[in-house]
Coordinates of C-alpha atoms in Angstrom, one line a residue:
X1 CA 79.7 130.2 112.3
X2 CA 82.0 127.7 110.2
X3 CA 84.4 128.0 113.1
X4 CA 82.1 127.5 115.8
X5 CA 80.7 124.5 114.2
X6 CA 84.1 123.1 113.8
X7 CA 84.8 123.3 117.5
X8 CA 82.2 121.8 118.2
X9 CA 82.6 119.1 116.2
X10 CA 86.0 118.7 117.5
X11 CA 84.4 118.8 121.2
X12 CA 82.5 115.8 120.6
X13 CA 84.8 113.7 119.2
X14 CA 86.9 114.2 121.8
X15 CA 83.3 113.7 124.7
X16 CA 83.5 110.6 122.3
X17 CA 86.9 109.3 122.1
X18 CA 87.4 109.9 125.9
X19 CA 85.5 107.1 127.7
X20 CA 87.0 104.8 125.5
X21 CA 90.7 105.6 126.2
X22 CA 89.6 105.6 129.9
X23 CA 88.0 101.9 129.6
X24 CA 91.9 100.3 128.0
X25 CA 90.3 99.5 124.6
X26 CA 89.7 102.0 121.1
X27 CA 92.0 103.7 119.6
X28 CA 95.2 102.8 121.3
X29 CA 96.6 105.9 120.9
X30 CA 95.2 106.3 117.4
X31 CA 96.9 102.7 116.2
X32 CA 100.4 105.1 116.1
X33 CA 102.1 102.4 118.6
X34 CA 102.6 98.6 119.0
X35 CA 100.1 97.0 121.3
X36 CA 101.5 96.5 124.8
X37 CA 102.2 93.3 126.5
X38 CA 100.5 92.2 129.5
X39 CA 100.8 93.4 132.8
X40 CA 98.3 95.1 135.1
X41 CA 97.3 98.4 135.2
X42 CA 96.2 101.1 137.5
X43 CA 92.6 100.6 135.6
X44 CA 92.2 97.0 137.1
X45 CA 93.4 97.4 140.4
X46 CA 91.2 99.7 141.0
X47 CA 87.9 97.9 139.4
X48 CA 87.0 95.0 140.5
X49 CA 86.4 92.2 137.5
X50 CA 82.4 91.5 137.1
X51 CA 81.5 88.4 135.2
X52 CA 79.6 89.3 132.2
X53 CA 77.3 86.9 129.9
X54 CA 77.1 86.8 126.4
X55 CA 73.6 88.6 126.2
X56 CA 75.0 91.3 128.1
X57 CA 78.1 92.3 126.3
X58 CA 75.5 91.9 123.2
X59 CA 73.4 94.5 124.5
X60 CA 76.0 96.6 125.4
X61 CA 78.9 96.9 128.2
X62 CA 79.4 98.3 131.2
X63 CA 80.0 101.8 131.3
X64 CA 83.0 101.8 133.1
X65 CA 84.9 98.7 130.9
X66 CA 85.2 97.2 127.6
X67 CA 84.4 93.5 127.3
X68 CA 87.6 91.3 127.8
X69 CA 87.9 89.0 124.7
X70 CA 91.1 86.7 124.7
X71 CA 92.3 84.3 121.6
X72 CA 95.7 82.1 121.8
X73 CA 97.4 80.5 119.1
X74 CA 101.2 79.7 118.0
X75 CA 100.6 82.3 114.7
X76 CA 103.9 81.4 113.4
X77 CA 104.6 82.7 109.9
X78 CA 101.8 85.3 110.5
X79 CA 99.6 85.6 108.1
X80 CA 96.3 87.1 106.6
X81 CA 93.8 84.4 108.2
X82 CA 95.7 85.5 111.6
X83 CA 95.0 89.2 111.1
X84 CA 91.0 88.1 110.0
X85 CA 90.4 85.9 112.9
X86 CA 91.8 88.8 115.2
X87 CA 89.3 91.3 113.6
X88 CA 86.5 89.0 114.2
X89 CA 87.1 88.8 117.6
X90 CA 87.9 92.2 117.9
X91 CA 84.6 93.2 116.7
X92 CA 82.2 90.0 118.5
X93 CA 80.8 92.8 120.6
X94 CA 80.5 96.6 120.5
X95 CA 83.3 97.7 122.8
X96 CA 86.2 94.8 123.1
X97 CA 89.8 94.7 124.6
X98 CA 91.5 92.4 123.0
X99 CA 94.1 90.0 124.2
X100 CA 96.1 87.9 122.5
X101 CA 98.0 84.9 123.9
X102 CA 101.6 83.6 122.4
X103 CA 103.0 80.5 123.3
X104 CA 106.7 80.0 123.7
X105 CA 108.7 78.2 122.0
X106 CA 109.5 75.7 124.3
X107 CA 106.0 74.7 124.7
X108 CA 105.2 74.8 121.0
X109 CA 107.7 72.6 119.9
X110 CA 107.1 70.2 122.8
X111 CA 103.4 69.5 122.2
X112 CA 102.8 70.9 118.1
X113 CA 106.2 71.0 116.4
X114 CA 109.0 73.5 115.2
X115 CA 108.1 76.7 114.1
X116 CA 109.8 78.9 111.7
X117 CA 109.5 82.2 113.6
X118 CA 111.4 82.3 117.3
X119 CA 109.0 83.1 120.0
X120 CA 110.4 87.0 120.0
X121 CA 109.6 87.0 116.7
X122 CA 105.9 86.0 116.9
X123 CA 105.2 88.2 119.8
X124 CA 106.4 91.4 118.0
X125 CA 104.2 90.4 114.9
X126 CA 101.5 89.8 117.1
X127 CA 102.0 93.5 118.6
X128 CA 102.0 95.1 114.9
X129 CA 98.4 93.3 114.2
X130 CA 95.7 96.6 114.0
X131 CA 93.0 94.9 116.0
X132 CA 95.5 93.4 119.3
X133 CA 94.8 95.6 122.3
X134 CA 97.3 93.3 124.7
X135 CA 99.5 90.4 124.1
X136 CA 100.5 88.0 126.6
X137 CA 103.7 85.6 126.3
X138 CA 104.1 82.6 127.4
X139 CA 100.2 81.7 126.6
X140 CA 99.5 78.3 128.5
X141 CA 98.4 75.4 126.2
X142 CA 95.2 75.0 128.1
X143 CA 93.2 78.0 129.5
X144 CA 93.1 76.9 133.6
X145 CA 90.3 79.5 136.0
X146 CA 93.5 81.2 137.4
X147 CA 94.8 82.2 134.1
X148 CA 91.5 83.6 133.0
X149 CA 90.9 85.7 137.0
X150 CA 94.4 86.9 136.3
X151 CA 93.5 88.1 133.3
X152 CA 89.9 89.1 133.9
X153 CA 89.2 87.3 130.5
X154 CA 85.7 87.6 129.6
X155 CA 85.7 85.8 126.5
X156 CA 87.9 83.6 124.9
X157 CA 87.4 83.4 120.7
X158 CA 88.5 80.8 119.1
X159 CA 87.2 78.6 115.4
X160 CA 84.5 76.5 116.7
X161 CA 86.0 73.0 115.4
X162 CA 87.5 70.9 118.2
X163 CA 91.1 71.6 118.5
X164 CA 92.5 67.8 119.9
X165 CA 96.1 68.0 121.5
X166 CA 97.9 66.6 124.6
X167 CA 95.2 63.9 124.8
X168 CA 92.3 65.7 124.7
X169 CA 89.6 65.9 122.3
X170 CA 89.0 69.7 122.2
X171 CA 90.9 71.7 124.8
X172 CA 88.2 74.3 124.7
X173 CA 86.2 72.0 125.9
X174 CA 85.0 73.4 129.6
X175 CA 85.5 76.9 128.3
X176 CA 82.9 75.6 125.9
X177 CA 80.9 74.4 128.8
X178 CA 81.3 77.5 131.0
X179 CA 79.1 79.6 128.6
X180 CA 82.6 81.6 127.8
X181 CA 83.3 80.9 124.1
X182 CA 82.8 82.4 121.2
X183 CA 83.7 81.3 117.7
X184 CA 85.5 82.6 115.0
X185 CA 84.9 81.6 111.3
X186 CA 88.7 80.1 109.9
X187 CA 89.8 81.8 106.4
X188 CA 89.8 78.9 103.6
X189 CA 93.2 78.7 101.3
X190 CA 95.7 80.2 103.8
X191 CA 97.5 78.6 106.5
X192 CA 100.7 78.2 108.2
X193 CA 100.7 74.5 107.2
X194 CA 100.1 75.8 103.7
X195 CA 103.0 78.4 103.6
X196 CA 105.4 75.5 105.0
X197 CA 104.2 73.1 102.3
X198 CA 105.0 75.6 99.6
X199 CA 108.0 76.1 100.6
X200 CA 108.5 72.2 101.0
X201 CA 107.6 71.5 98.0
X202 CA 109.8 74.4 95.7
X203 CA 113.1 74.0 98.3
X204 CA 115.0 74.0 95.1
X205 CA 114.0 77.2 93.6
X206 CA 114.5 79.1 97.1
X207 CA 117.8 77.8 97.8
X208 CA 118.7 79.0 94.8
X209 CA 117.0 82.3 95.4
X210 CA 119.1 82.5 98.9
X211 CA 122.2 81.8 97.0
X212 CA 122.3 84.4 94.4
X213 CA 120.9 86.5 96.6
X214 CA 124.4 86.0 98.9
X215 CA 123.2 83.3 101.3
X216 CA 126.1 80.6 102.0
X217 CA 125.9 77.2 101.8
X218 CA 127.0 76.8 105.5
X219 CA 124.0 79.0 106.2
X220 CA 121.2 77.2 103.9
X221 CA 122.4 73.6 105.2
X222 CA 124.0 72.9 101.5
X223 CA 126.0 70.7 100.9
X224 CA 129.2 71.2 98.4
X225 CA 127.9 69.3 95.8
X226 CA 124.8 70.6 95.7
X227 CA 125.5 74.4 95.9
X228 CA 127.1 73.3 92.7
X229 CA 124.4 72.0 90.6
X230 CA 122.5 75.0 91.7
X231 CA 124.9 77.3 90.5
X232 CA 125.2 75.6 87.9
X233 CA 121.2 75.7 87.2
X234 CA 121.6 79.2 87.9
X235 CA 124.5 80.3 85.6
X236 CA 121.7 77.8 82.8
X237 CA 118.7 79.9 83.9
X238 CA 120.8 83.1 83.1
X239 CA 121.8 81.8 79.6
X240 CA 118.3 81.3 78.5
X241 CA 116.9 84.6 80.1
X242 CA 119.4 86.1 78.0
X243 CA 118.7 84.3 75.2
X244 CA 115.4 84.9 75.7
X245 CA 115.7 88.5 75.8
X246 CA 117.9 88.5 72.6
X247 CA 114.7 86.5 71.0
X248 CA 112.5 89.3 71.8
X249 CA 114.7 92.0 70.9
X250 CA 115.2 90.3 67.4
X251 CA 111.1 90.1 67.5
X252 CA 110.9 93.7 68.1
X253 CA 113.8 94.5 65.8
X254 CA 112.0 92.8 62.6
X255 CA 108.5 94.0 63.9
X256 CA 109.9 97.1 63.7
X257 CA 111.6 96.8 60.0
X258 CA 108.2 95.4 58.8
X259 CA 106.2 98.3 59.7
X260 CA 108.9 100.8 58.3
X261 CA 108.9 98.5 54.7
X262 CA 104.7 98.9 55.2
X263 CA 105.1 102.9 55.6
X264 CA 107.6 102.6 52.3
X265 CA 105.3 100.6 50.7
X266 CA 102.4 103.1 51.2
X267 CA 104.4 105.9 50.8
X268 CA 105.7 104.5 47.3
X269 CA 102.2 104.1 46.7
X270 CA 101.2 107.3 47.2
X271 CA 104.1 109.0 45.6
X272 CA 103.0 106.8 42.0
X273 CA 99.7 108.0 42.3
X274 CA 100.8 111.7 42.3
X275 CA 102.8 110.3 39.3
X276 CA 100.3 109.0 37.4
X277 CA 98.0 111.9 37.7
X278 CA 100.6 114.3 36.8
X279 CA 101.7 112.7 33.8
X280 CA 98.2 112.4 33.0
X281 CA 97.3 115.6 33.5
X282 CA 100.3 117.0 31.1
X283 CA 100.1 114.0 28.5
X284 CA 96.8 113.7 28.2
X285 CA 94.6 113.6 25.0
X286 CA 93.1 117.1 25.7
X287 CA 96.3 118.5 26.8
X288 CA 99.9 120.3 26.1
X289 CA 101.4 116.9 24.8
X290 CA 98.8 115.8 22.2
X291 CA 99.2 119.5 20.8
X292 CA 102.7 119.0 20.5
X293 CA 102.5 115.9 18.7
X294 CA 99.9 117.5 16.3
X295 CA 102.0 120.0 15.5
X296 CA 105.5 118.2 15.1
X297 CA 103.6 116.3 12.5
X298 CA 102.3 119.4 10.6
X299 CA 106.3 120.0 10.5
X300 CA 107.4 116.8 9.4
X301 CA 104.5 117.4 6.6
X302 CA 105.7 120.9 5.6
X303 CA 109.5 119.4 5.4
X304 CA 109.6 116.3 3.7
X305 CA 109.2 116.0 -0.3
X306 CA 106.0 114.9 -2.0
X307 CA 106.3 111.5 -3.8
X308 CA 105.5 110.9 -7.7
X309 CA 102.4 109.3 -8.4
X310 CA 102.3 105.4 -9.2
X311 CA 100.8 105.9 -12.9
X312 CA 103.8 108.8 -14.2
X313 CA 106.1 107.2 -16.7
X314 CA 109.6 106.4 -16.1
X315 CA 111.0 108.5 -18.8
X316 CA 110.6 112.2 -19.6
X317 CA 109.0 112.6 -23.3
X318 CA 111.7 114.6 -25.2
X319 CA 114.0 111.4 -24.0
X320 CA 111.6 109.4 -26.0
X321 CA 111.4 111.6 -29.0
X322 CA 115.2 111.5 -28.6
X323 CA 115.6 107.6 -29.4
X324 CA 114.0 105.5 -31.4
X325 CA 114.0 102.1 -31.0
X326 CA 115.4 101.3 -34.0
X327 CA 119.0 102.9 -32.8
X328 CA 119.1 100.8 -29.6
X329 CA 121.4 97.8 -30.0
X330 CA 120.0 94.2 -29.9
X331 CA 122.2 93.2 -27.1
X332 CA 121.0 96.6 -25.1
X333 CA 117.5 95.3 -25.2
X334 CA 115.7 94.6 -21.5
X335 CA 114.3 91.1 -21.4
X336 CA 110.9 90.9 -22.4
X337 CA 108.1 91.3 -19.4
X338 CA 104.6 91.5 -18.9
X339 CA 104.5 94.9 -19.1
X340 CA 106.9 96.2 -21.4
X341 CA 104.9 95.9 -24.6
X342 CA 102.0 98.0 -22.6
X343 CA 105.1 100.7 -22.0
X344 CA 106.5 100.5 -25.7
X345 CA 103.0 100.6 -27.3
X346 CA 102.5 103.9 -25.0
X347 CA 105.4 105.4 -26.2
X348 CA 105.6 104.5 -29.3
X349 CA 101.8 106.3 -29.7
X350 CA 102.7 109.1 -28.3
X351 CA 106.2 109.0 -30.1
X352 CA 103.8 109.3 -33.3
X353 CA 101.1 111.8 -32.2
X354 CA 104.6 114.0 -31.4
X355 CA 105.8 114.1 -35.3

């Protein structure tokens, strides 16, 4: 059943995508090639052109034909308000064929100015454009009756503000008139006035960029001097990207040795903690150290000799029964003190309990 349903699927799309490869417009081939240039087809010679209003390509086209929407313009340095004003032409009405008319560059520079992009140039970028069905070179300046019946132009799409050139106020003017216009909203902030300005206004900075990039002088219009100083600016603008770099580098560098001194910090940190707790844990008051201490000192205790107490005379008592102090010679006599008639009373008392 899955299968069937897939073919039939497949069936339709393809009932679907047929009419509108037979009327010249959709797919184009499923957008895989450029858009082809003008030039008439097998489709139009056959069919005659029918002038169509705007209500009824609104309602819907002819069965046999897309609507024929044309839009001219010099789209030099094509750019992405190009591509949106395409798209809003290409989708004005249901089923459009979209053509697209290039001006050379004869006529361009003429009547508007010089262009950056040769005429070649602006046709192929106009072919690679998603929503261009046809493109026709050579676009004349202002849109005559036979250039539209050639064509079989519908349509022509344009922005609605009056476009003054070659002394006329808006050359859009009796397409205007002729119920045949429709209008096209311009994109803000992007131009091909715009692009040139820029470019104007930094010529310094892209000659440069031309130059290290291996443009000549000869080719960039420079003269000797000047290719110089830009060099020169260059070789400068090298010097402080590199010392630049270096700057960063030497950022990273000491960013880099203050994080590692933050881990040693923390590290150290950590490490004295465990210290601390494990000299705690073994010198602490309730632990191995204190009863080490405490039993050193019973040691030194047991080792060392008492000392005499402070009231014990100085001399044994059979010394004192030994001499009297009658045999001691005068000159052998201490000097007199405080306390040595306390000491010679003493003895001599106990000198007398003895005999």
């Amino acid at each position: 059943m899955a299968r069937r349903r897939r073919g039939r699927s497949s069936n339709n799309n393809q009932h679907q995508s047929s009419p509108q490869n037979r009327r010249g417009g959709g797919t184009r081939k499923a957008l895989r090639e450029p858009a082809p240039f003008s030039k008439p087809t097998s489709y139009e010679a056959e069919n005659p052109h029918e002038k169509l209003t705007i209500a009824q390509a609104r309602k819907g086209t002819p069965a046999h034909r897309p609507v024929r929407v044309y839009a001219d313009g010099i789209f030099d340095l094509f750019h992405s308000g190009h591509a949106r004003a395409l798209m809003q032409a290409k989708n004005v009405f249901p089923n459009t064929h979209l053509i697209v008319g290039v001006c050379s560059d004869e006529l361009t520079h003429k009547l508007k100015g010089y262009t950056v992009m040769s005429e070649d140039e602006r046709y192929d970028a106009l072919r690679h454009c998603r929503y261009v069905d046809e493109v026709v070179r050579d676009a004349p300046w202002t849109l005559t009756p036979e250039f539209l019946k050639k064509h079989k132009i519908d349509f022509v799409a344009h922005d609605d503000i009056p476009y003054t050139s070659a002394g006329s106020e808006d050359v859009y003017k009796h397409i205007k008139e002729a119920g045949m216009f429709v209008a096209t909203q311009r994109t803000e902030g992007i131009s091909t006035s715009d692009l040139i300005t820029r470019i104007v206004r930094d010529y310094d900075v892209y000659v440069r960029r031309n130059l290290q990039r291996g443009y000549t002088a000869r080719e960039l219009n420079v003269g000797f001097l000047k290719e110089n100083k830009f060099r020169l600016q260059n070789q400068v603008d090298k010097m402080k990207e590199t010392v630049r770099t270096v700057e960063e580098k030497s950022k990273h560098f000491v960013n880099r040795v203050e994080e590692k001194s933050q881990d040693l910090i923390l590290k150290w940190e950590e490490k004295s903690r465990e210290f601390i707790g494990n000299f705690l844990e073994l010198f602490g008051p309730d632990k191995a150290w204190h009863v080490i201490q405490e039993r050193s000192g019973r040691m030194l205790q047991a080792l060392s000799p008492y000392s005499s107490p402070r009231g014990s005379p100085s001399s044994s008592p059979t010394r004192a029964r030994s001499l009297s102090p009658d045999s001691l010679p005068s000159s052998a006599s201490p000097p007199s003190s405080p306390s040595s008639p306390k000491k010679t009373s003493r003895s001599s008392v106990k000198a007398a309990s003895g005999y």
